[in-house]
């Protein structure tokens, strides 16, 4: 089940909200857990036991770590981490390793063909952070299994994040605020995120599909695809994050922000402070800093950075193009820190050209089926292979999608939110906005529903991670 579907919007969610708000405070987490398991089992019932086993081992080892001291606490931490990573590794990476072993050795080991449980990368990281924080003494171990399971399995953020740490919401599991104002804020955030996904990301995804199926490609068409791909990934994932954060507020939780207009960044370093912030901070706090961060000698520091970005790429998918994608950013970040950071600070125009160009190439690599396809696409963007500069089909789709592309470019900046904020600061306009906002949101829901009913199914891109 996905958020941008009729069953979720008009059957599942209304029923969940009715039961949740009718339940007494002591049973709200139980309702949240049961409905989250139903949500997850809707499409993949066979993987519910896998998730419950992962939660159970985290629950038990969390208590054991808290009760133990020194050596045994480290042993229990290691066992729990190994169990979580082995499950993730088996489900997500086993066939990748077998394929590469076969390629290198000439063997013919059969692939396991394991189906990837949706959301396993996200809930595994949440359990790992919980166990690590209990070991560090940052939070006490959760003694109520239902509370811990509700935190891990909570359906708003289970499938594609943001990666919510236990420290962020531990207090809210026992005592959280439910108010009309917070609920209204959550609904607004959810509807806007749904609009991002259905009206913008899915339309850009259609353009990307048209490009890949086209036999009339040109240099311009390749650049058009790169732009559409980069914007689609942003609106798809940030739209899901908005919906998750919005639903969290409806249920009384405050989830961390995950995106902060990354495409206005002045450097790649700044981009990664704005893009998928929950993942970046997770790798910083649980991998980079424990390795020594930047407090070690330069060779070790460089190794730390490369390892973190290798893992960041590998986390996104079991394929060499994802690893190359992560290492590409790691090398660029190192070069920025050591070589041309000061040069970037001296120019405003060129640094934006640099950032946008890098991001377009990076998301072509990210979206490619393999490294060969990515390399072919990037070369074609510069006219390799005798491609024409402009093709009839490319020009047609540029004209057809120019409005949605313009909307996406503007929507990827804070211009709209800044304009609305300024209007709200004026009393006369604020009153009008307060009246118009629910009407606009309701109309938006009707339009989105029409698109969902009329359009084809477009799963969230980050479901595969």
Short mmCIF file of C-alpha atoms in Angstrom, two decimals:
data_model
loop_
_atom_site.label_atom_id
_atom_site.label_comp_id
_atom_site.label_asym_id
_atom_site.label_seq_id
_atom_site.Cartn_x
_atom_site.Cartn_y
_atom_site.Cartn_z
CA UNK A 1 0.00 0.00 0.00
CA UNK A 2 1.27 3.45 -0.86
CA UNK A 3 0.17 6.87 0.34
CA UNK A 4 -0.72 7.99 -3.19
CA UNK A 5 -3.45 5.38 -3.65
CA UNK A 6 -7.22 5.32 -3.28
CA UNK A 7 -7.24 2.42 -0.75
CA UNK A 8 -4.87 4.32 1.56
CA UNK A 9 -6.46 7.75 1.24
CA UNK A 10 -10.13 6.77 1.40
CA UNK A 11 -10.25 3.46 3.29
CA UNK A 12 -7.19 2.69 5.38
CA UNK A 13 -6.30 6.16 6.70
CA UNK A 14 -9.85 7.22 7.73
CA UNK A 15 -10.37 3.90 9.54
CA UNK A 16 -7.01 4.19 11.32
CA UNK A 17 -7.66 7.76 12.44
CA UNK A 18 -11.14 6.86 13.70
CA UNK A 19 -9.87 3.95 15.79
CA UNK A 20 -6.77 5.82 16.95
CA UNK A 21 -8.56 8.91 18.27
CA UNK A 22 -11.35 6.81 19.77
CA UNK A 23 -8.84 4.70 21.71
CA UNK A 24 -7.82 5.73 25.24
CA UNK A 25 -4.34 7.23 25.63
CA UNK A 26 -2.87 3.99 27.02
CA UNK A 27 -3.92 2.04 23.93
CA UNK A 28 -2.91 4.52 21.23
CA UNK A 29 0.53 2.96 20.70
CA UNK A 30 -1.10 -0.47 20.47
CA UNK A 31 -3.49 0.81 17.81
CA UNK A 32 -0.59 2.41 15.98
CA UNK A 33 1.41 -0.83 16.05
CA UNK A 34 -1.46 -3.04 14.88
CA UNK A 35 -2.45 -0.71 12.05
CA UNK A 36 1.20 -0.34 11.02
CA UNK A 37 1.54 -4.12 10.77
CA UNK A 38 -1.65 -4.25 8.68
CA UNK A 39 -0.23 -1.49 6.45
CA UNK A 40 3.02 -3.41 5.96
CA UNK A 41 1.28 -6.77 5.48
CA UNK A 42 -1.05 -5.30 2.86
CA UNK A 43 1.55 -5.85 0.17
CA UNK A 44 4.14 -8.13 1.81
CA UNK A 45 2.64 -10.29 4.61
CA UNK A 46 5.48 -12.82 4.44
CA UNK A 47 8.00 -10.18 5.57
CA UNK A 48 6.13 -9.11 8.71
CA UNK A 49 7.84 -11.90 10.77
CA UNK A 50 11.24 -10.66 9.54
CA UNK A 51 10.53 -7.14 10.79
CA UNK A 52 9.06 -8.41 14.09
CA UNK A 53 12.10 -10.64 14.67
CA UNK A 54 14.42 -7.69 14.04
CA UNK A 55 12.45 -5.57 16.51
CA UNK A 56 12.39 -8.36 19.11
CA UNK A 57 16.14 -8.89 19.04
CA UNK A 58 16.68 -5.13 19.34
CA UNK A 59 14.29 -5.03 22.30
CA UNK A 60 15.98 -7.94 24.12
CA UNK A 61 19.55 -6.85 23.47
CA UNK A 62 18.72 -3.27 24.45
CA UNK A 63 17.67 -4.50 27.90
CA UNK A 64 20.72 -6.79 28.16
CA UNK A 65 23.08 -3.95 27.19
CA UNK A 66 21.59 -1.65 29.83
CA UNK A 67 21.86 -4.32 32.54
CA UNK A 68 25.44 -5.21 31.63
CA UNK A 69 28.69 -3.34 32.04
CA UNK A 70 31.90 -3.12 30.04
CA UNK A 71 32.80 -6.26 28.12
CA UNK A 72 29.36 -7.92 28.08
CA UNK A 73 27.62 -4.74 27.00
CA UNK A 74 29.96 -4.59 24.00
CA UNK A 75 29.32 -8.28 23.26
CA UNK A 76 25.53 -7.79 23.28
CA UNK A 77 25.89 -4.67 21.13
CA UNK A 78 28.01 -6.58 18.60
CA UNK A 79 25.58 -9.52 18.45
CA UNK A 80 22.58 -7.25 17.85
CA UNK A 81 24.41 -5.24 15.18
CA UNK A 82 25.55 -8.43 13.42
CA UNK A 83 22.02 -9.88 13.43
CA UNK A 84 20.54 -6.68 11.96
CA UNK A 85 23.25 -6.29 9.32
CA UNK A 86 23.17 -9.97 8.37
CA UNK A 87 19.43 -9.80 7.74
CA UNK A 88 19.87 -6.64 5.69
CA UNK A 89 22.86 -8.14 3.86
CA UNK A 90 21.07 -11.39 3.04
CA UNK A 91 17.91 -9.72 1.77
CA UNK A 92 19.52 -6.84 -0.09
CA UNK A 93 23.08 -7.75 -1.06
CA UNK A 94 23.38 -11.56 -1.30
CA UNK A 95 22.76 -11.77 -5.05
CA UNK A 96 25.04 -8.78 -5.69
CA UNK A 97 27.96 -10.58 -4.00
CA UNK A 98 27.17 -13.88 -5.74
CA UNK A 99 27.05 -12.19 -9.16
CA UNK A 100 30.42 -10.53 -8.61
CA UNK A 101 32.01 -13.70 -7.24
CA UNK A 102 30.79 -15.57 -10.32
CA UNK A 103 32.17 -12.83 -12.57
CA UNK A 104 35.61 -12.82 -10.94
CA UNK A 105 36.05 -16.58 -10.43
CA UNK A 106 34.14 -17.96 -13.40
CA UNK A 107 31.91 -19.99 -11.10
CA UNK A 108 28.18 -20.47 -11.65
CA UNK A 109 26.81 -20.19 -8.14
CA UNK A 110 23.02 -19.88 -8.51
CA UNK A 111 21.43 -16.64 -7.37
CA UNK A 112 19.22 -16.75 -4.30
CA UNK A 113 16.69 -14.36 -5.86
CA UNK A 114 15.62 -13.02 -2.49
CA UNK A 115 12.77 -10.52 -2.63
CA UNK A 116 13.79 -7.29 -0.92
CA UNK A 117 11.48 -6.46 2.01
CA UNK A 118 10.22 -2.91 1.52
CA UNK A 119 11.68 -0.45 4.00
CA UNK A 120 14.27 -2.83 5.46
CA UNK A 121 17.10 -0.32 4.98
CA UNK A 122 15.19 2.29 6.98
CA UNK A 123 13.94 0.21 9.89
CA UNK A 124 17.31 -1.57 10.20
CA UNK A 125 19.05 1.78 10.64
CA UNK A 126 16.48 2.80 13.26
CA UNK A 127 17.14 -0.36 15.28
CA UNK A 128 20.91 0.09 14.95
CA UNK A 129 20.71 3.68 16.20
CA UNK A 130 18.48 2.60 19.11
CA UNK A 131 20.92 -0.12 20.20
CA UNK A 132 23.91 2.22 19.84
CA UNK A 133 22.20 4.97 21.87
CA UNK A 134 21.31 2.52 24.67
CA UNK A 135 24.93 1.36 24.72
CA UNK A 136 26.16 4.96 24.92
CA UNK A 137 23.70 5.73 27.69
CA UNK A 138 21.95 8.39 25.61
CA UNK A 139 18.55 6.81 26.30
CA UNK A 140 17.29 4.11 28.66
CA UNK A 141 16.30 0.79 27.13
CA UNK A 142 12.60 0.62 26.32
CA UNK A 143 10.95 -1.97 28.60
CA UNK A 144 7.58 -1.82 26.85
CA UNK A 145 7.80 -3.97 23.70
CA UNK A 146 4.70 -2.40 22.15
CA UNK A 147 6.20 1.09 22.47
CA UNK A 148 9.46 0.05 20.81
CA UNK A 149 7.67 -1.89 18.09
CA UNK A 150 5.33 1.05 17.44
CA UNK A 151 8.38 3.30 17.03
CA UNK A 152 10.08 0.95 14.53
CA UNK A 153 6.99 -0.15 12.59
CA UNK A 154 5.15 3.21 12.58
CA UNK A 155 3.61 3.25 9.11
CA UNK A 156 4.07 6.97 8.26
CA UNK A 157 7.87 6.59 8.16
CA UNK A 158 8.34 2.81 7.90
CA UNK A 159 8.68 2.47 4.14
CA UNK A 160 10.93 5.35 3.05
CA UNK A 161 11.89 7.42 6.07
CA UNK A 162 12.88 9.87 7.27
CA UNK A 163 15.16 7.83 9.54
CA UNK A 164 13.64 8.71 12.90
CA UNK A 165 15.94 8.06 15.83
CA UNK A 166 14.60 6.73 19.10
CA UNK A 167 16.13 9.71 20.92
CA UNK A 168 13.96 12.02 18.79
CA UNK A 169 10.63 10.59 19.90
CA UNK A 170 11.27 8.45 23.01
CA UNK A 171 9.47 10.95 25.25
CA UNK A 172 6.62 11.28 22.75
CA UNK A 173 5.94 7.54 22.84
CA UNK A 174 4.71 7.93 26.41
CA UNK A 175 3.37 11.47 26.37
CA UNK A 176 2.59 13.41 23.22
CA UNK A 177 0.37 16.32 22.36
CA UNK A 178 -2.77 15.86 20.29
CA UNK A 179 -4.34 19.14 19.25
CA UNK A 180 -6.50 20.50 16.47
CA UNK A 181 -3.76 22.98 15.49
CA UNK A 182 -1.09 20.26 15.24
CA UNK A 183 -3.45 17.97 13.35
CA UNK A 184 -4.31 20.77 10.89
CA UNK A 185 -0.62 21.49 10.35
CA UNK A 186 -0.02 17.79 9.71
CA UNK A 187 -2.87 17.53 7.21
CA UNK A 188 -1.56 20.55 5.30
CA UNK A 189 1.92 19.07 5.18
CA UNK A 190 0.56 15.69 4.05
CA UNK A 191 -1.56 17.16 1.25
CA UNK A 192 1.31 19.30 -0.06
CA UNK A 193 3.62 16.26 -0.03
CA UNK A 194 0.98 14.23 -1.85
CA UNK A 195 0.75 17.00 -4.45
CA UNK A 196 4.53 16.93 -4.89
CA UNK A 197 4.39 13.21 -5.56
CA UNK A 198 1.31 12.90 -7.77
CA UNK A 199 1.26 16.18 -9.68
CA UNK A 200 4.98 16.82 -10.15
CA UNK A 201 7.13 13.72 -9.52
CA UNK A 202 4.86 11.33 -11.42
CA UNK A 203 4.61 13.73 -14.38
CA UNK A 204 8.41 14.04 -14.51
CA UNK A 205 8.65 10.27 -14.20
CA UNK A 206 6.47 9.99 -17.29
CA UNK A 207 8.89 12.24 -19.19
CA UNK A 208 11.83 10.06 -18.08
CA UNK A 209 10.00 6.93 -19.28
CA UNK A 210 9.21 8.56 -22.63
CA UNK A 211 12.89 9.47 -23.07
CA UNK A 212 14.10 5.93 -22.35
CA UNK A 213 11.64 4.48 -24.87
CA UNK A 214 12.43 7.05 -27.56
CA UNK A 215 14.28 6.20 -30.77
CA UNK A 216 14.77 9.89 -31.63
CA UNK A 217 17.27 10.97 -28.99
CA UNK A 218 19.41 14.09 -29.16
CA UNK A 219 21.87 15.98 -26.96
CA UNK A 220 19.06 18.31 -25.87
CA UNK A 221 16.79 15.34 -25.07
CA UNK A 222 19.52 13.80 -22.86
CA UNK A 223 19.86 17.06 -20.92
CA UNK A 224 16.09 17.31 -20.65
CA UNK A 225 16.03 13.79 -19.22
CA UNK A 226 18.81 14.62 -16.73
CA UNK A 227 16.89 17.67 -15.49
CA UNK A 228 13.61 15.76 -15.25
CA UNK A 229 15.31 12.86 -13.45
CA UNK A 230 16.98 15.08 -10.84
CA UNK A 231 13.73 16.94 -10.16
CA UNK A 232 11.66 13.74 -10.11
CA UNK A 233 13.87 12.12 -7.47
CA UNK A 234 13.72 15.26 -5.33
CA UNK A 235 9.93 15.72 -5.52
CA UNK A 236 9.28 12.00 -5.11
CA UNK A 237 11.39 11.56 -1.99
CA UNK A 238 10.79 14.97 -0.41
CA UNK A 239 7.08 14.51 -1.12
CA UNK A 240 7.10 11.21 0.77
CA UNK A 241 9.04 12.83 3.63
CA UNK A 242 6.48 15.65 3.79
CA UNK A 243 3.66 13.11 3.96
CA UNK A 244 5.45 11.13 6.67
CA UNK A 245 6.15 14.24 8.75
CA UNK A 246 2.57 15.41 8.26
CA UNK A 247 1.05 12.09 9.33
CA UNK A 248 3.44 12.04 12.28
CA UNK A 249 2.00 15.36 13.46
CA UNK A 250 -1.55 14.02 13.09
CA UNK A 251 -0.58 11.19 15.46
CA UNK A 252 1.18 13.63 17.80
CA UNK A 253 4.81 13.00 16.79
CA UNK A 254 7.46 15.46 15.62
CA UNK A 255 9.65 13.74 13.02
CA UNK A 256 12.91 15.38 11.88
CA UNK A 257 13.05 17.33 8.63
CA UNK A 258 14.63 15.50 5.73
CA UNK A 259 15.05 18.13 3.00
CA UNK A 260 15.82 21.84 3.03
CA UNK A 261 15.76 23.07 -0.57
CA UNK A 262 18.98 21.23 -1.55
CA UNK A 263 19.06 22.57 -5.11
CA UNK A 264 19.82 26.11 -3.95
CA UNK A 265 23.11 24.92 -2.43
CA UNK A 266 26.32 26.80 -3.19
CA UNK A 267 28.52 23.72 -2.91
CA UNK A 268 28.22 19.94 -2.77
CA UNK A 269 29.10 20.11 0.93
CA UNK A 270 26.08 22.34 1.50
CA UNK A 271 23.94 20.11 -0.73
CA UNK A 272 24.51 17.15 1.58
CA UNK A 273 23.55 19.25 4.57
CA UNK A 274 20.20 19.84 2.88
CA UNK A 275 19.53 16.53 1.08
CA UNK A 276 18.25 13.43 2.94
CA UNK A 277 19.38 15.01 6.20
CA UNK A 278 18.31 12.09 8.39
CA UNK A 279 20.56 9.69 6.45
CA UNK A 280 23.52 12.09 6.39
CA UNK A 281 23.33 12.74 10.12
CA UNK A 282 22.96 8.98 10.77
CA UNK A 283 26.19 8.15 8.95
CA UNK A 284 27.92 11.09 10.64
CA UNK A 285 26.95 10.07 14.18
CA UNK A 286 27.13 6.27 13.92
CA UNK A 287 29.94 5.71 11.40
CA UNK A 288 32.05 8.82 10.71
CA UNK A 289 32.49 10.11 14.28
CA UNK A 290 33.09 6.63 15.83
CA UNK A 291 35.83 6.13 13.21
CA UNK A 292 37.50 9.28 14.47
CA UNK A 293 35.90 11.82 12.14
CA UNK A 294 38.30 14.65 11.33
CA UNK A 295 40.15 14.36 14.65
CA UNK A 296 42.65 11.92 13.17
CA UNK A 297 45.63 12.32 10.83
CA UNK A 298 44.84 13.33 7.26
CA UNK A 299 45.33 9.87 5.62
CA UNK A 300 42.99 8.28 8.19
CA UNK A 301 40.52 11.15 7.80
CA UNK A 302 40.45 10.66 4.02
CA UNK A 303 39.86 6.93 4.52
CA UNK A 304 37.00 7.70 6.91
CA UNK A 305 35.34 9.95 4.35
CA UNK A 306 35.74 7.46 1.51
CA UNK A 307 34.34 4.64 3.65
CA UNK A 308 31.32 6.69 4.71
CA UNK A 309 30.51 7.64 1.13
CA UNK A 310 31.07 4.10 -0.11
CA UNK A 311 28.54 2.93 2.49
CA UNK A 312 26.16 5.77 1.61
CA UNK A 313 26.14 4.70 -2.02
CA UNK A 314 25.90 0.99 -1.16
CA UNK A 315 22.99 1.67 1.23
CA UNK A 316 20.99 3.04 -1.70
CA UNK A 317 21.25 -0.14 -3.71
CA UNK A 318 23.13 -3.35 -4.45
CA UNK A 319 24.68 -2.20 -7.73
CA UNK A 320 27.98 -0.69 -8.83
CA UNK A 321 26.36 2.50 -10.09
CA UNK A 322 25.14 3.27 -6.55
CA UNK A 323 28.63 2.62 -5.16
CA UNK A 324 30.11 4.85 -7.87
CA UNK A 325 27.46 7.48 -7.04
CA UNK A 326 28.50 7.52 -3.38
CA UNK A 327 32.23 7.58 -4.13
CA UNK A 328 31.69 10.34 -6.70
CA UNK A 329 30.26 12.58 -3.99
CA UNK A 330 32.91 11.50 -1.49
CA UNK A 331 35.74 12.50 -3.83
CA UNK A 332 34.04 15.79 -4.67
CA UNK A 333 33.59 16.64 -0.99
CA UNK A 334 37.26 15.91 -0.32
CA UNK A 335 38.29 18.11 -3.25
CA UNK A 336 36.05 20.92 -2.01
CA UNK A 337 37.54 20.76 1.47
CA UNK A 338 41.15 20.53 0.32
CA UNK A 339 41.32 22.34 -3.02
CA UNK A 340 38.64 24.71 -4.25
CA UNK A 341 36.35 25.65 -1.36
CA UNK A 342 37.75 29.19 -1.20
CA UNK A 343 37.49 29.56 -4.97
CA UNK A 344 33.80 28.63 -4.81
CA UNK A 345 33.18 31.25 -2.14
CA UNK A 346 34.51 34.01 -4.44
CA UNK A 347 31.99 33.54 -7.23
CA UNK A 348 28.20 33.36 -7.03
CA UNK A 349 27.24 32.47 -10.61
CA UNK A 350 29.88 29.83 -11.39
CA UNK A 351 29.36 27.93 -8.14
CA UNK A 352 25.68 27.46 -8.95
CA UNK A 353 26.56 26.24 -12.45
CA UNK A 354 29.06 23.84 -10.87
CA UNK A 355 26.57 22.47 -8.31
CA UNK A 356 23.70 22.05 -10.78
CA UNK A 357 25.95 20.37 -13.37
CA UNK A 358 27.38 17.95 -10.81
CA UNK A 359 23.92 17.06 -9.57
CA UNK A 360 22.55 16.43 -13.06
CA UNK A 361 25.41 14.04 -13.85
CA UNK A 362 25.10 12.38 -10.44
CA UNK A 363 21.40 11.60 -10.82
CA UNK A 364 21.93 10.22 -14.32
CA UNK A 365 24.39 7.83 -12.65
CA UNK A 366 21.92 7.19 -9.83
CA UNK A 367 19.02 6.37 -12.17
CA UNK A 368 20.97 4.21 -14.61
CA UNK A 369 20.48 0.46 -14.79
CA UNK A 370 24.25 -0.07 -14.63
CA UNK A 371 27.59 1.70 -15.05
CA UNK A 372 27.70 1.11 -18.80
CA UNK A 373 24.35 2.79 -19.33
CA UNK A 374 25.34 5.69 -17.07
CA UNK A 375 28.58 6.24 -18.98
CA UNK A 376 26.73 6.09 -22.31
CA UNK A 377 24.18 8.68 -21.10
CA UNK A 378 26.83 11.06 -19.77
CA UNK A 379 28.83 10.85 -23.01
CA UNK A 380 25.66 11.42 -25.02
CA UNK A 381 25.03 14.63 -23.08
CA UNK A 382 28.17 15.95 -24.80
CA UNK A 383 27.22 14.70 -28.24
CA UNK A 384 29.16 11.43 -28.31
CA UNK A 385 27.98 8.89 -30.86
CA UNK A 386 27.10 11.45 -33.51
CA UNK A 387 23.82 12.48 -31.90
CA UNK A 388 22.06 15.55 -33.29
CA UNK A 389 21.91 18.58 -31.03
CA UNK A 390 18.12 18.80 -31.31
CA UNK A 391 15.57 16.22 -32.40
CA UNK A 392 11.93 16.63 -33.35
CA UNK A 393 10.73 14.38 -30.56
CA UNK A 394 12.94 16.02 -27.94
CA UNK A 395 11.69 19.47 -28.94
CA UNK A 396 8.08 18.25 -28.81
CA UNK A 397 8.42 16.93 -25.27
CA UNK A 398 10.28 20.04 -24.14
CA UNK A 399 7.27 22.08 -25.23
CA UNK A 400 4.84 19.55 -23.76
CA UNK A 401 6.48 19.46 -20.33
CA UNK A 402 7.82 23.02 -20.09
CA UNK A 403 5.07 24.12 -17.67
CA UNK A 404 5.57 21.22 -15.26
CA UNK A 405 9.36 21.66 -15.49
CA UNK A 406 9.04 25.37 -14.69
CA UNK A 407 6.77 24.55 -11.74
CA UNK A 408 9.27 21.97 -10.51
CA UNK A 409 12.23 24.35 -10.78
CA UNK A 410 10.38 27.08 -8.87
CA UNK A 411 9.02 24.56 -6.35
CA UNK A 412 12.55 23.34 -5.65
CA UNK A 413 13.41 26.80 -4.31
CA UNK A 414 12.05 28.63 -1.24
CA UNK A 415 10.47 31.37 -3.40
CA UNK A 416 6.87 30.20 -2.90
CA UNK A 417 7.18 29.60 0.84
CA UNK A 418 8.94 32.94 1.31
CA UNK A 419 6.17 34.72 -0.59
CA UNK A 420 3.44 33.09 1.50
CA UNK A 421 5.35 33.89 4.69
CA UNK A 422 5.55 37.56 3.73
CA UNK A 423 1.83 37.65 3.03
CA UNK A 424 1.11 36.07 6.40
CA UNK A 425 3.04 38.87 8.08
CA UNK A 426 0.49 41.34 6.70
CA UNK A 427 -2.69 41.22 8.72
CA UNK A 428 -5.10 41.78 5.81
CA UNK A 429 -3.53 39.06 3.66
CA UNK A 430 -3.18 36.70 6.63
CA UNK A 431 -6.96 36.68 7.15
CA UNK A 432 -7.56 35.92 3.49
CA UNK A 433 -4.96 33.13 3.54
CA UNK A 434 -6.53 31.59 6.64
CA UNK A 435 -9.89 31.45 4.85
CA UNK A 436 -8.49 30.28 1.52
CA UNK A 437 -6.06 27.65 2.80
CA UNK A 438 -8.60 24.89 3.64
CA UNK A 439 -10.46 25.57 0.39
CA UNK A 440 -7.26 25.31 -1.67
CA UNK A 441 -6.20 22.12 0.14
CA UNK A 442 -9.61 20.56 -0.45
CA UNK A 443 -9.48 21.45 -4.15
CA UNK A 444 -5.97 20.05 -4.31
CA UNK A 445 -7.20 16.75 -2.83
CA UNK A 446 -9.91 16.56 -5.51
CA UNK A 447 -7.38 17.22 -8.29
CA UNK A 448 -4.91 14.68 -6.85
CA UNK A 449 -7.67 12.08 -6.55
CA UNK A 450 -8.56 12.63 -10.19
CA UNK A 451 -4.94 12.12 -11.22
CA UNK A 452 -4.64 8.95 -9.10
CA UNK A 453 -7.84 7.48 -10.57
CA UNK A 454 -6.93 8.43 -14.14
CA UNK A 455 -3.18 7.82 -14.02
CA UNK A 456 -1.00 4.74 -13.93
CA UNK A 457 0.60 3.41 -10.76
CA UNK A 458 3.87 5.17 -9.87
CA UNK A 459 5.60 3.62 -6.83
CA UNK A 460 7.86 5.79 -4.69
CA UNK A 461 11.44 5.60 -5.96
CA UNK A 462 12.92 5.06 -2.49
CA UNK A 463 10.77 1.96 -1.86
CA UNK A 464 13.53 -0.06 -3.58
CA UNK A 465 16.07 1.01 -0.96
#
